PDB file of C-alpha atoms and ligand atoms in Angstrom:
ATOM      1  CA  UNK A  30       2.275  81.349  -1.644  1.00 97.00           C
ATOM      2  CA  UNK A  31       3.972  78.118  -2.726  1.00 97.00           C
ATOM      3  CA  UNK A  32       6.178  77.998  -5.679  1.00 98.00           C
ATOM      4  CA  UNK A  33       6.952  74.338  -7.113  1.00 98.00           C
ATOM      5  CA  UNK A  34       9.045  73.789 -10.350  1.00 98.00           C
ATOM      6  CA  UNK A  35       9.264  71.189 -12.474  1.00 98.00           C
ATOM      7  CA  UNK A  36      11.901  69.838 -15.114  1.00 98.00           C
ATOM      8  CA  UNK A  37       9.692  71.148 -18.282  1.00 98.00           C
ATOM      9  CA  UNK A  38       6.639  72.535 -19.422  1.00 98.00           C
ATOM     10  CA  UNK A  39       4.950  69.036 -19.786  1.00 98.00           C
ATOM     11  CA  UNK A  40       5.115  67.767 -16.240  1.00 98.00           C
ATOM     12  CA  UNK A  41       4.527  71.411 -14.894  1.00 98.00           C
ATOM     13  CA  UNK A  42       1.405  71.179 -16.916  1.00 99.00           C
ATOM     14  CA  UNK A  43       1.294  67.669 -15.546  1.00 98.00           C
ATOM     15  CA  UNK A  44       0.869  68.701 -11.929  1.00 98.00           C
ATOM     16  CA  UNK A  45      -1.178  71.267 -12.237  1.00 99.00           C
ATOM     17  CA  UNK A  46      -3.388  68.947 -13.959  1.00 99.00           C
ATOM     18  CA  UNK A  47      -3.331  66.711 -11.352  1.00 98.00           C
ATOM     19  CA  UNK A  48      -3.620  69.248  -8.786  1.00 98.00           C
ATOM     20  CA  UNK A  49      -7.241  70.760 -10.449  1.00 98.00           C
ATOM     21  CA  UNK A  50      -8.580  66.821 -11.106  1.00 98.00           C
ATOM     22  CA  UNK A  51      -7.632  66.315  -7.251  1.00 98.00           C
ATOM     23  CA  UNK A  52      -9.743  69.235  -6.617  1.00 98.00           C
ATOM     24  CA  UNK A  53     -12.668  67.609  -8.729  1.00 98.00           C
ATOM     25  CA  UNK A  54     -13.027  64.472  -7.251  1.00 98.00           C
ATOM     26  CA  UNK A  55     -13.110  65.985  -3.817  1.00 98.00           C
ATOM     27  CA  UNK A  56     -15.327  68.767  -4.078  1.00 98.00           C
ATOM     28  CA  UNK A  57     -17.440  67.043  -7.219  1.00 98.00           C
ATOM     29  CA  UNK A  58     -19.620  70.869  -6.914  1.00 98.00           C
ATOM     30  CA  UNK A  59     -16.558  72.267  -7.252  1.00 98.00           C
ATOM     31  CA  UNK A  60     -17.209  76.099  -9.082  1.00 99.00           C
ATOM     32  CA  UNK A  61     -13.626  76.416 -10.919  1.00 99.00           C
ATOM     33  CA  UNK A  62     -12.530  79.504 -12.295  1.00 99.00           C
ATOM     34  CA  UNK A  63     -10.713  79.324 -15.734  1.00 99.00           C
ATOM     35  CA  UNK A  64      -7.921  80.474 -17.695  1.00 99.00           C
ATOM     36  CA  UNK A  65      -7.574  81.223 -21.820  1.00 98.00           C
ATOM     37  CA  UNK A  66      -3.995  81.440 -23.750  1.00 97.00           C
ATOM     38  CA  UNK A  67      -1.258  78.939 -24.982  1.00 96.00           C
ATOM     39  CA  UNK A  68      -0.316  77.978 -21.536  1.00 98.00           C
ATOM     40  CA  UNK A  69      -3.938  76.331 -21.138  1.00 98.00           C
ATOM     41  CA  UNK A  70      -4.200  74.403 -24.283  1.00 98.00           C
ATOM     42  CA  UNK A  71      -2.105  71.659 -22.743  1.00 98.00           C
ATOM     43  CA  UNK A  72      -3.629  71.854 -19.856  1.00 98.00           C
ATOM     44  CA  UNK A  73      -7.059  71.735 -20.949  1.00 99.00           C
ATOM     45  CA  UNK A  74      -5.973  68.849 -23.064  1.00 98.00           C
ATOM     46  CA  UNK A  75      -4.308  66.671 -19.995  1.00 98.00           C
ATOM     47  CA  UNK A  76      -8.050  67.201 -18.237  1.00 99.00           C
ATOM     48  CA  UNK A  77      -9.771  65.770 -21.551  1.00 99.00           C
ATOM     49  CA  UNK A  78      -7.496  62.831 -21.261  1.00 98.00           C
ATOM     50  CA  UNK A  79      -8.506  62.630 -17.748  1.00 98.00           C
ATOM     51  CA  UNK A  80     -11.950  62.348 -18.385  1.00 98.00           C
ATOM     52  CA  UNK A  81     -11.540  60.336 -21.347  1.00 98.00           C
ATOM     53  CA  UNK A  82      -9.319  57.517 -19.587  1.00 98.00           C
ATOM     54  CA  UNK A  83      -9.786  57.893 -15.757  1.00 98.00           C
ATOM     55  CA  UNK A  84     -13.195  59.105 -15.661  1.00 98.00           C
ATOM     56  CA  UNK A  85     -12.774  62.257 -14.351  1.00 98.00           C
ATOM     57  CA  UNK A  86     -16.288  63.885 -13.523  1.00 98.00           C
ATOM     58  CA  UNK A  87     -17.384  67.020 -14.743  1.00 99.00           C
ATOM     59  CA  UNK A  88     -21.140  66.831 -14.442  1.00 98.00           C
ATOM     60  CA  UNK A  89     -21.246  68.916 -11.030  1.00 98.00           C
ATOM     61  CA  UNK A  90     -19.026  71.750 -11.713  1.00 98.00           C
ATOM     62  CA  UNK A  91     -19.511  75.057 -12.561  1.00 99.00           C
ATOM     63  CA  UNK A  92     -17.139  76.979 -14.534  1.00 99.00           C
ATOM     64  CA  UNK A  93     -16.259  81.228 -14.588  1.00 99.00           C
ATOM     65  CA  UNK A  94     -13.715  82.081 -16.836  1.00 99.00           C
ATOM     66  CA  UNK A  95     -11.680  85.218 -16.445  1.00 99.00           C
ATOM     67  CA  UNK A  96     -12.409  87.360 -19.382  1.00 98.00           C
ATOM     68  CA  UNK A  97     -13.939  88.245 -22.998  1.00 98.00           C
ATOM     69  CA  UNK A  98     -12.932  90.237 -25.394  1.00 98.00           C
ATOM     70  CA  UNK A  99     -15.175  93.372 -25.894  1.00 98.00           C
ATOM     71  CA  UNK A 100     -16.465  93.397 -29.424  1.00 98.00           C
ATOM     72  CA  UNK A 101     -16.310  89.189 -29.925  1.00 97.00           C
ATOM     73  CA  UNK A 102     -19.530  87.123 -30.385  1.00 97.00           C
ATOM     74  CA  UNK A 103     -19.352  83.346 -28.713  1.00 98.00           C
ATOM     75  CA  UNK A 104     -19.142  81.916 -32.493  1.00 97.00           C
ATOM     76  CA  UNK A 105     -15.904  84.088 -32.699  1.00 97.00           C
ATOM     77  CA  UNK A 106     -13.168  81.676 -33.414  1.00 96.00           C
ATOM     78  CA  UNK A 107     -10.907  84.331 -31.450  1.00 96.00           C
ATOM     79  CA  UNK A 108     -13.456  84.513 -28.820  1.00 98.00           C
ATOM     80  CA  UNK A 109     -12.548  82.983 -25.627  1.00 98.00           C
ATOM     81  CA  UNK A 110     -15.851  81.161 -25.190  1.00 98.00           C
ATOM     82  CA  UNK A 111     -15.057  79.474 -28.309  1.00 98.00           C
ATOM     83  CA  UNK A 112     -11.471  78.744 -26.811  1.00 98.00           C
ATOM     84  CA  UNK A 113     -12.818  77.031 -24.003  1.00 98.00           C
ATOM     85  CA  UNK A 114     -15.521  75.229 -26.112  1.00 98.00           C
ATOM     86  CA  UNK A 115     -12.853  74.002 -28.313  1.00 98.00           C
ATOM     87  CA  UNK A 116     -10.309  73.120 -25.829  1.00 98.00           C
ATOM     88  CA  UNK A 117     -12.733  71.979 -23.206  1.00 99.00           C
ATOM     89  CA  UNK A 118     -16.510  71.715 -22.700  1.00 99.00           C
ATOM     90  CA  UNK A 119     -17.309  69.685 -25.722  1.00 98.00           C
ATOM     91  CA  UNK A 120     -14.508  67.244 -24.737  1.00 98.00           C
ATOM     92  CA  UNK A 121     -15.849  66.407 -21.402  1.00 99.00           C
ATOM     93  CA  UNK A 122     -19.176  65.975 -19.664  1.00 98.00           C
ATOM     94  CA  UNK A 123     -19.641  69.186 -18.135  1.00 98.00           C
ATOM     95  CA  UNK A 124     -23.286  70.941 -18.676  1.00 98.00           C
ATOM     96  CA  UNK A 125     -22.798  73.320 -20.888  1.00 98.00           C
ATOM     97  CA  UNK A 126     -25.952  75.653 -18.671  1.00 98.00           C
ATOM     98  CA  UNK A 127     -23.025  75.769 -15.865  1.00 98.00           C
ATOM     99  CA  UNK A 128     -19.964  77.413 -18.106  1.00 99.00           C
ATOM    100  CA  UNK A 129     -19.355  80.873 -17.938  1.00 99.00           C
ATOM    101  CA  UNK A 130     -17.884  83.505 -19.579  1.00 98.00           C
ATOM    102  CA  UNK A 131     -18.643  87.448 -19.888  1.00 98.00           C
ATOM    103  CA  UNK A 132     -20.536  88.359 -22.584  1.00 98.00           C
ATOM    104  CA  UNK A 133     -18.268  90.298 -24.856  1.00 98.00           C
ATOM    105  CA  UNK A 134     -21.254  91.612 -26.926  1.00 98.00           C
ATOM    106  CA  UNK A 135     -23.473  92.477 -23.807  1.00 98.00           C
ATOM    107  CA  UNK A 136     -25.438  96.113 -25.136  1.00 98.00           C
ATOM    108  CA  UNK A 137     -24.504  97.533 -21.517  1.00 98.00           C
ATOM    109  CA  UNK A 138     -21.040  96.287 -20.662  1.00 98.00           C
ATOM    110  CA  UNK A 139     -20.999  97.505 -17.375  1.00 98.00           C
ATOM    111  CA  UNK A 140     -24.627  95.982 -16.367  1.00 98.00           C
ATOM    112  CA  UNK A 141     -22.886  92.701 -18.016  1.00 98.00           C
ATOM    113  CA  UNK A 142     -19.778  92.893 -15.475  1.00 99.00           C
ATOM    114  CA  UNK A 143     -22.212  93.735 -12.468  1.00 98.00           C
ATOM    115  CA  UNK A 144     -24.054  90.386 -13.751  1.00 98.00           C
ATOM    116  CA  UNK A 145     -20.877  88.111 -13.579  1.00 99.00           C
ATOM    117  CA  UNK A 146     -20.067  89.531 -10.397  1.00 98.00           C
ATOM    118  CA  UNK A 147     -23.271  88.537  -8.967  1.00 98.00           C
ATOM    119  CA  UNK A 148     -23.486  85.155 -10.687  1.00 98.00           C
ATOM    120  CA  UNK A 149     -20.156  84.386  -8.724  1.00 99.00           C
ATOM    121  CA  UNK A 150     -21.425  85.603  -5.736  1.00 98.00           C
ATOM    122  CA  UNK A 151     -24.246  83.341  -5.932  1.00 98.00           C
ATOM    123  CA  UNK A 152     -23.036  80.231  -6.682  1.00 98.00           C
ATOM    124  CA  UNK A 153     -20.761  80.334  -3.818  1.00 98.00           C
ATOM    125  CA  UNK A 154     -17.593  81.909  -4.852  1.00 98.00           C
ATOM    126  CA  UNK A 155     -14.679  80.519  -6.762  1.00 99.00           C
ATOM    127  CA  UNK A 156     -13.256  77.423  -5.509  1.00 98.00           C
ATOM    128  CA  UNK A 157     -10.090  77.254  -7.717  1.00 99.00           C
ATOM    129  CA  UNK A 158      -8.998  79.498  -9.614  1.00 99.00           C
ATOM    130  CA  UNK A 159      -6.643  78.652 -12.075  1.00 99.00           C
ATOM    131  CA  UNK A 160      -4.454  81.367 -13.553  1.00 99.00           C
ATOM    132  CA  UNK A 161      -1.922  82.500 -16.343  1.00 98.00           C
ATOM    133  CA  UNK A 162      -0.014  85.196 -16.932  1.00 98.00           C
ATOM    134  CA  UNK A 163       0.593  88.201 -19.194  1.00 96.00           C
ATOM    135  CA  UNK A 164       4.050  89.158 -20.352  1.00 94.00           C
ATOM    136  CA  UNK A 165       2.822  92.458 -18.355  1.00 95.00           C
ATOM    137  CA  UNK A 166       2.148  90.684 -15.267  1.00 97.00           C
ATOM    138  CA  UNK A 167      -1.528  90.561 -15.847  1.00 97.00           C
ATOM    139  CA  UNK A 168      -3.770  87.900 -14.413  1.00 98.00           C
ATOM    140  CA  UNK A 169      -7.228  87.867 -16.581  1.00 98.00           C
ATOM    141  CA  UNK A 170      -6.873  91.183 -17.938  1.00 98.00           C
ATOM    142  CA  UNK A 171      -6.020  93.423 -15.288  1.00 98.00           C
ATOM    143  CA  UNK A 172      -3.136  95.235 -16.939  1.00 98.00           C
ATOM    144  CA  UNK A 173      -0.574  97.338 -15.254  1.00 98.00           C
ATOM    145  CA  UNK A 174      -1.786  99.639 -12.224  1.00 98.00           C
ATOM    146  CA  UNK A 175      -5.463  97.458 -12.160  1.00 98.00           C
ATOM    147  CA  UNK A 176      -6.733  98.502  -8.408  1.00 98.00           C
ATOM    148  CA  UNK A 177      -6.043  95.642  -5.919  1.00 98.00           C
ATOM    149  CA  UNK A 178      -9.734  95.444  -5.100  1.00 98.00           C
ATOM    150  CA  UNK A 179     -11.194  95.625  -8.435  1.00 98.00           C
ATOM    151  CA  UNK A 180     -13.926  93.964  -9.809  1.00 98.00           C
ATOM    152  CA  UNK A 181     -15.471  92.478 -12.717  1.00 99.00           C
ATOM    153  CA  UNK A 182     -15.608  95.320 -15.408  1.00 98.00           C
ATOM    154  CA  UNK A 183     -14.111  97.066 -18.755  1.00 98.00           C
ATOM    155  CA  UNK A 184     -10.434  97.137 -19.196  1.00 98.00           C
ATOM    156  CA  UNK A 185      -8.107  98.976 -21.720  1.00 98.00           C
ATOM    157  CA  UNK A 186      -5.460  96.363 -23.199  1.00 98.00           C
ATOM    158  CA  UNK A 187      -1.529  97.676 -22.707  1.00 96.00           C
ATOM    159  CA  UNK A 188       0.455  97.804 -26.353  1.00 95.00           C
ATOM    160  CA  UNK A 189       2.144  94.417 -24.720  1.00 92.00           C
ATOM    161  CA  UNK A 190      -0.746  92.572 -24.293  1.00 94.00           C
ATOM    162  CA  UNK A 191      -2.093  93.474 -27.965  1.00 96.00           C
ATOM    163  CA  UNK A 192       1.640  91.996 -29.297  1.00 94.00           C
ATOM    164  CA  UNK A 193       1.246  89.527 -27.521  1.00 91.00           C
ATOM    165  CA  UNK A 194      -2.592  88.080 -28.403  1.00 94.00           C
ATOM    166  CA  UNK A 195      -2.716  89.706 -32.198  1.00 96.00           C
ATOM    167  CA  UNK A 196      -0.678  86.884 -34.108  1.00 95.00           C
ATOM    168  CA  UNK A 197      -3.647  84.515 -32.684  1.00 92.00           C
ATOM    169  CA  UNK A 198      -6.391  86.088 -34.687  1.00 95.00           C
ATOM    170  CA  UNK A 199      -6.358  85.816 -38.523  1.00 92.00           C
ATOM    171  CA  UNK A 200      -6.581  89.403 -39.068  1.00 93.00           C
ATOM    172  CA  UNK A 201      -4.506  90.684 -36.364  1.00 94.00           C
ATOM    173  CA  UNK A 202      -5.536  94.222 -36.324  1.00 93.00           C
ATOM    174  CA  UNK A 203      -8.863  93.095 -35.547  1.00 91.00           C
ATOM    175  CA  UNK A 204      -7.775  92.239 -32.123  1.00 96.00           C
ATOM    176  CA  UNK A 205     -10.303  93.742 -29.788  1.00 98.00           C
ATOM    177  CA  UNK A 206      -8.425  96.795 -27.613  1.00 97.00           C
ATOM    178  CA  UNK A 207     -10.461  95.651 -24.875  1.00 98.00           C
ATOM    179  CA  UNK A 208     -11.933  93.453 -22.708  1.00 98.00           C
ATOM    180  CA  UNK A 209     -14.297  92.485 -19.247  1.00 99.00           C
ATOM    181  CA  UNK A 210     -12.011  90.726 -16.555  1.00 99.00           C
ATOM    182  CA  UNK A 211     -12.579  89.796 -13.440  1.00 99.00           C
ATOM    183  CA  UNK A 212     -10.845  92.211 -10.836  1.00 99.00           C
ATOM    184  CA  UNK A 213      -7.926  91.393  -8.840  1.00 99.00           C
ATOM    185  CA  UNK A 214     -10.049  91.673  -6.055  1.00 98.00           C
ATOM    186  CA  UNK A 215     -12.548  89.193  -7.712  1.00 99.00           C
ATOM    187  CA  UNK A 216      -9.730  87.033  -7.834  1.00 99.00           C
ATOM    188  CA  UNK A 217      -8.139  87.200  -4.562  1.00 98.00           C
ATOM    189  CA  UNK A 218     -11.836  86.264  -3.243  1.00 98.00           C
ATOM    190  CA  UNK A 219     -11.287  82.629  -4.724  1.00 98.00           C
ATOM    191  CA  UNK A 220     -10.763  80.056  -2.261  1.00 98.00           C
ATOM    192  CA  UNK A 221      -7.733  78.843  -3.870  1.00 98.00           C
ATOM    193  CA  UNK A 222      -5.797  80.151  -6.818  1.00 99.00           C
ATOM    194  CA  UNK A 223      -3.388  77.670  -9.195  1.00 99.00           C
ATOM    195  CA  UNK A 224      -0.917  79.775 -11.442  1.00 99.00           C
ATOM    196  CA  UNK A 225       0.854  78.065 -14.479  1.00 99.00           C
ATOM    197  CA  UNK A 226       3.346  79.455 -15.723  1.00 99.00           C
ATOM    198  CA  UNK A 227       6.004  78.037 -18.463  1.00 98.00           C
ATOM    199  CA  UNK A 228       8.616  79.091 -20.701  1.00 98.00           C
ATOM    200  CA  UNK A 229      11.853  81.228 -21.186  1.00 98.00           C
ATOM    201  CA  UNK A 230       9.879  84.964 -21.453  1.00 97.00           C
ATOM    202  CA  UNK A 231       8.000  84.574 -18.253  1.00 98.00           C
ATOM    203  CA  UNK A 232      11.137  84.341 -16.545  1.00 98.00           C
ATOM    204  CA  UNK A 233      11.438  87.909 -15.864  1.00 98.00           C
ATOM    205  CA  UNK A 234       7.753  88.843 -14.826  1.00 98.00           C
ATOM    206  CA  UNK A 235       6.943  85.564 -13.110  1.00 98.00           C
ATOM    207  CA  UNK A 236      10.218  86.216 -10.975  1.00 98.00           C
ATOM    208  CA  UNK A 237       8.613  89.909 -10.671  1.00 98.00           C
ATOM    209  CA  UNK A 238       5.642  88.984  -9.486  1.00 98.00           C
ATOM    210  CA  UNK A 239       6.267  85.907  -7.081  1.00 98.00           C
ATOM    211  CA  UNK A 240       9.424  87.775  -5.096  1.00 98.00           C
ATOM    212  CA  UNK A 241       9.349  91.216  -5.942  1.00 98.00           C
ATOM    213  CA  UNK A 242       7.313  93.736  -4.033  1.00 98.00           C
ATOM    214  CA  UNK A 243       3.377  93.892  -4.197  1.00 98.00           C
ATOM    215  CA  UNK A 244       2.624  96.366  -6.465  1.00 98.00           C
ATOM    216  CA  UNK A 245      -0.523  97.065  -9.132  1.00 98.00           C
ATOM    217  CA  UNK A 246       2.382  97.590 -12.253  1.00 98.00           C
ATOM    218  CA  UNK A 247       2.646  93.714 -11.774  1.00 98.00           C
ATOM    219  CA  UNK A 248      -1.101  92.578 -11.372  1.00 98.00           C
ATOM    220  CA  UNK A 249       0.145  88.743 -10.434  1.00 99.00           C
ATOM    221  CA  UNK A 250       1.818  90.027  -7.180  1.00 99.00           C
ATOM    222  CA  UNK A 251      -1.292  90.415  -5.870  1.00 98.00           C
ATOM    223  CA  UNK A 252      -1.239  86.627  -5.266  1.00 99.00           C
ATOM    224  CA  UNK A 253       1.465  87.144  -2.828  1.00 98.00           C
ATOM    225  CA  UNK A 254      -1.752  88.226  -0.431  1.00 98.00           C
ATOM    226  CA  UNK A 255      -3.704  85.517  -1.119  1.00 98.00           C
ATOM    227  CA  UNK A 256      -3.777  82.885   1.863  1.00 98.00           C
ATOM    228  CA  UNK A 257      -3.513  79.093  -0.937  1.00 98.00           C
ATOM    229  CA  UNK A 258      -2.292  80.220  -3.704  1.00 98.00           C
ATOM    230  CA  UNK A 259      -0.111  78.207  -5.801  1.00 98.00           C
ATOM    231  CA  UNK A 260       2.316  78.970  -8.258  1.00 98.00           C
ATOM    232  CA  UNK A 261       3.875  75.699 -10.454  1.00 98.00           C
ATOM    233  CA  UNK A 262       6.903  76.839 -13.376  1.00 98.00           C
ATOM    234  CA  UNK A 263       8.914  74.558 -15.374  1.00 98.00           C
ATOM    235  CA  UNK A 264      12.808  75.275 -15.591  1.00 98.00           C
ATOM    236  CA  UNK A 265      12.588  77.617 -18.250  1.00 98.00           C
ATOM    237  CA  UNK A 266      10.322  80.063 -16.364  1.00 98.00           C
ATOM    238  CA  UNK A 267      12.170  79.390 -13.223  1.00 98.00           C
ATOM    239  CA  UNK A 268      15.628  80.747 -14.433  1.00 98.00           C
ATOM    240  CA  UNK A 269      15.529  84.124 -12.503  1.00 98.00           C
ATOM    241  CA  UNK A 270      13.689  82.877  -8.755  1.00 98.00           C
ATOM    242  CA  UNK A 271      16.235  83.425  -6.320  1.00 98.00           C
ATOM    243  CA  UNK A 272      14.894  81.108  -3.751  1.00 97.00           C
ATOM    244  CA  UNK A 273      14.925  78.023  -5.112  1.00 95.00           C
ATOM    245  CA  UNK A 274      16.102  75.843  -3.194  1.00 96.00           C
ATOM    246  CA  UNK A 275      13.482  76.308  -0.692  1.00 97.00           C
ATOM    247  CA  UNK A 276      10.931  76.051  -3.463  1.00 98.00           C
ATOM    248  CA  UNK A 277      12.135  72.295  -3.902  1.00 97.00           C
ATOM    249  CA  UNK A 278      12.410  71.870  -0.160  1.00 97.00           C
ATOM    250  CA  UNK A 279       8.497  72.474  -0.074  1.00 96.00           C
ATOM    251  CA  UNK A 280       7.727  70.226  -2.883  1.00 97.00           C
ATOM    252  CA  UNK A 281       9.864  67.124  -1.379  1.00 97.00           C
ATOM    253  CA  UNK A 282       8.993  67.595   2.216  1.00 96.00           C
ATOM    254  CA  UNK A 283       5.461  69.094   2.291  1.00 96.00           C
ATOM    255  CA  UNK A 284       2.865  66.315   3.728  1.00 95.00           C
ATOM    256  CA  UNK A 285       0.635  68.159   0.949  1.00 95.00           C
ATOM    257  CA  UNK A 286       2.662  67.568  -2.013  1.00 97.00           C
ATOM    258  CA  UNK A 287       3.308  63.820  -1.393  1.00 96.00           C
ATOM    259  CA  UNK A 288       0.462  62.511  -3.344  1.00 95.00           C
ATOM    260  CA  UNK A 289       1.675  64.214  -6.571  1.00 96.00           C
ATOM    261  CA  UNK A 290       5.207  62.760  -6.540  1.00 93.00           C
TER     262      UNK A 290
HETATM  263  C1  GLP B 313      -4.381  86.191 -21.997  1.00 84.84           C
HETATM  264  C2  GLP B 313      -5.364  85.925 -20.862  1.00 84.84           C
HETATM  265  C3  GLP B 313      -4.633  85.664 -19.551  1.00 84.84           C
HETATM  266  C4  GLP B 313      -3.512  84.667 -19.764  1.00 84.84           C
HETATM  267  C5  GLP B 313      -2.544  85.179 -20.776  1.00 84.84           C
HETATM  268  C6  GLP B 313      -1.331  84.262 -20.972  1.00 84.84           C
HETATM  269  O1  GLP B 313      -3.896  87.476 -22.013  1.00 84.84           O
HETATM  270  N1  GLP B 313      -6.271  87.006 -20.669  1.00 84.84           N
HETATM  271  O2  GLP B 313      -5.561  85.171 -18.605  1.00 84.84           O
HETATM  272  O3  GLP B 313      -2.857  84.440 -18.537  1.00 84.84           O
HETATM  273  O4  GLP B 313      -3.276  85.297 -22.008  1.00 84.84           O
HETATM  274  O5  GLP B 313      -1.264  83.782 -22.262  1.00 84.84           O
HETATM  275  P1  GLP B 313      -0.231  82.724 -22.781  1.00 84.84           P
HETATM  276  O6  GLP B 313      -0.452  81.454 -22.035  1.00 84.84           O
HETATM  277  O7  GLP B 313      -0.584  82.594 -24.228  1.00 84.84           O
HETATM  278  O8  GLP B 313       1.127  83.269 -22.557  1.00 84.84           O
END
């Protein structure tokens, strides 16, 4: 794992940016695995500029995103295939036959999970996987004590993660209780995984999660096992990582890390 921190949320968003377009142009097939919440507005945003300005190619990639709420049609403006409609697909040239999401509204929800798992498998695997994270540690939905090796299927949301998602819809009590994620072992299959992670109350989990032990109460540690996994924080989300100093070592000696200076 390689932890890089930047001054602020903007040019933490910045680099990871940079970091998925890099991936883009050089693997223009590229099957990227996708993220929902605040954190990814911006970044979803910085790609759209991308495309709009540089050129940056969507037309060959293929797109999984991490979750669905249970219960949620795609028109759903709390849906998260709307999310990534509105923050992304419609912005950019990507064909729309290649995006993916679970179907939240699927009459058998576990054939629907067996589906996604397939699709994956089929296309491939996951390239990049780009990555959030809960206030519980989660990464997708796999809440606390989610197996290590699980896969695509059903999930039960913690109290947390219902605080934290419910001032987003409208009617907040109508926030689903659960969802399909992909399973931490679905993730860890990814060839690479990007985490972004910003703000003051991330600190603690993010901190958790990155140098505490590997445990399933903290889904994100997980990553720790991963052999390319990535983890970029601004300041604010840095302010409890004890090794820091090596963290900036990496970033201004790494041959890897040059190009994004
Ligand atoms: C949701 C998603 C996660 C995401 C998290 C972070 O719970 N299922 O994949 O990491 O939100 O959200 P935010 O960026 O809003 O803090």
């Amino acid at each position: 794992m390689e932890v890089i921190v930047r001054p602020n949320a903007e040019e933490a968003t910045r680099l990871a940016a940079r970091v998925i377009a890099r991936e883009i142009q050089t693997k223009p097939k590229l099957v990227l695995g996708l993220a929902t919440g605040r954190t990814m507005e911006r970044l979803y945003g910085m790609l759209v500029d991308m495309h709009r300005r540089e050129g940056l190619d969507f037309s060959l990639i293929t797109t999984f995103n991490l979750d669905e709420y249970i219960g949620l049609p795609p028109e759903h403006p709390q849906s998260y295939r709307h999310y990534m409609n509105h923050h992304l697909f419609r912005h950019v040239n990507i064909d729309m036959r290649n995006t993916n999401l679970p179907d939240g509204v699927a009459p058998d929800i576990d054939a629907e999970c067996a589906r996604y798992e397939t699709a994956i498998r089929e296309c491939g695997g996951i390239g990049l996987q780009v990555l959030g994270i809960g206030r519980d540690g989660h990464i997708g939905f796999n809440e606390p004590l989610s197996a290590m090796l699980s896969r695509t299927r059903a999930k039960a949301l913690t109290p947390t993660t219902i605080r934290q998602n419910a001032p987003l819809f409208d009617k907040p009590d109508e926030m689903p209780k659960r969802a399909i994620t992909m399973g931490v072992g679905t993730i860890l299959d990814s060839k690479r995984c990007l985490m972004l992670v910003t703000g003051t109350e991330k600190a603690a989990v993010i901190a958790k999660a990155v140098e505490g032990p590997v445990t399933s109460m903290i889904s994100a540690s997980a990553l720790q096992l991963h052999p390319n996994c990535r983890v970029i924080v601004d300041e604010d989300a840095a302010a409890n990582l004890e090794n820091r100093d090596y963290y900036d070592w990496i970033f201004l000696h790494e041959p890897e890390w040059q190009e994004f200076h």
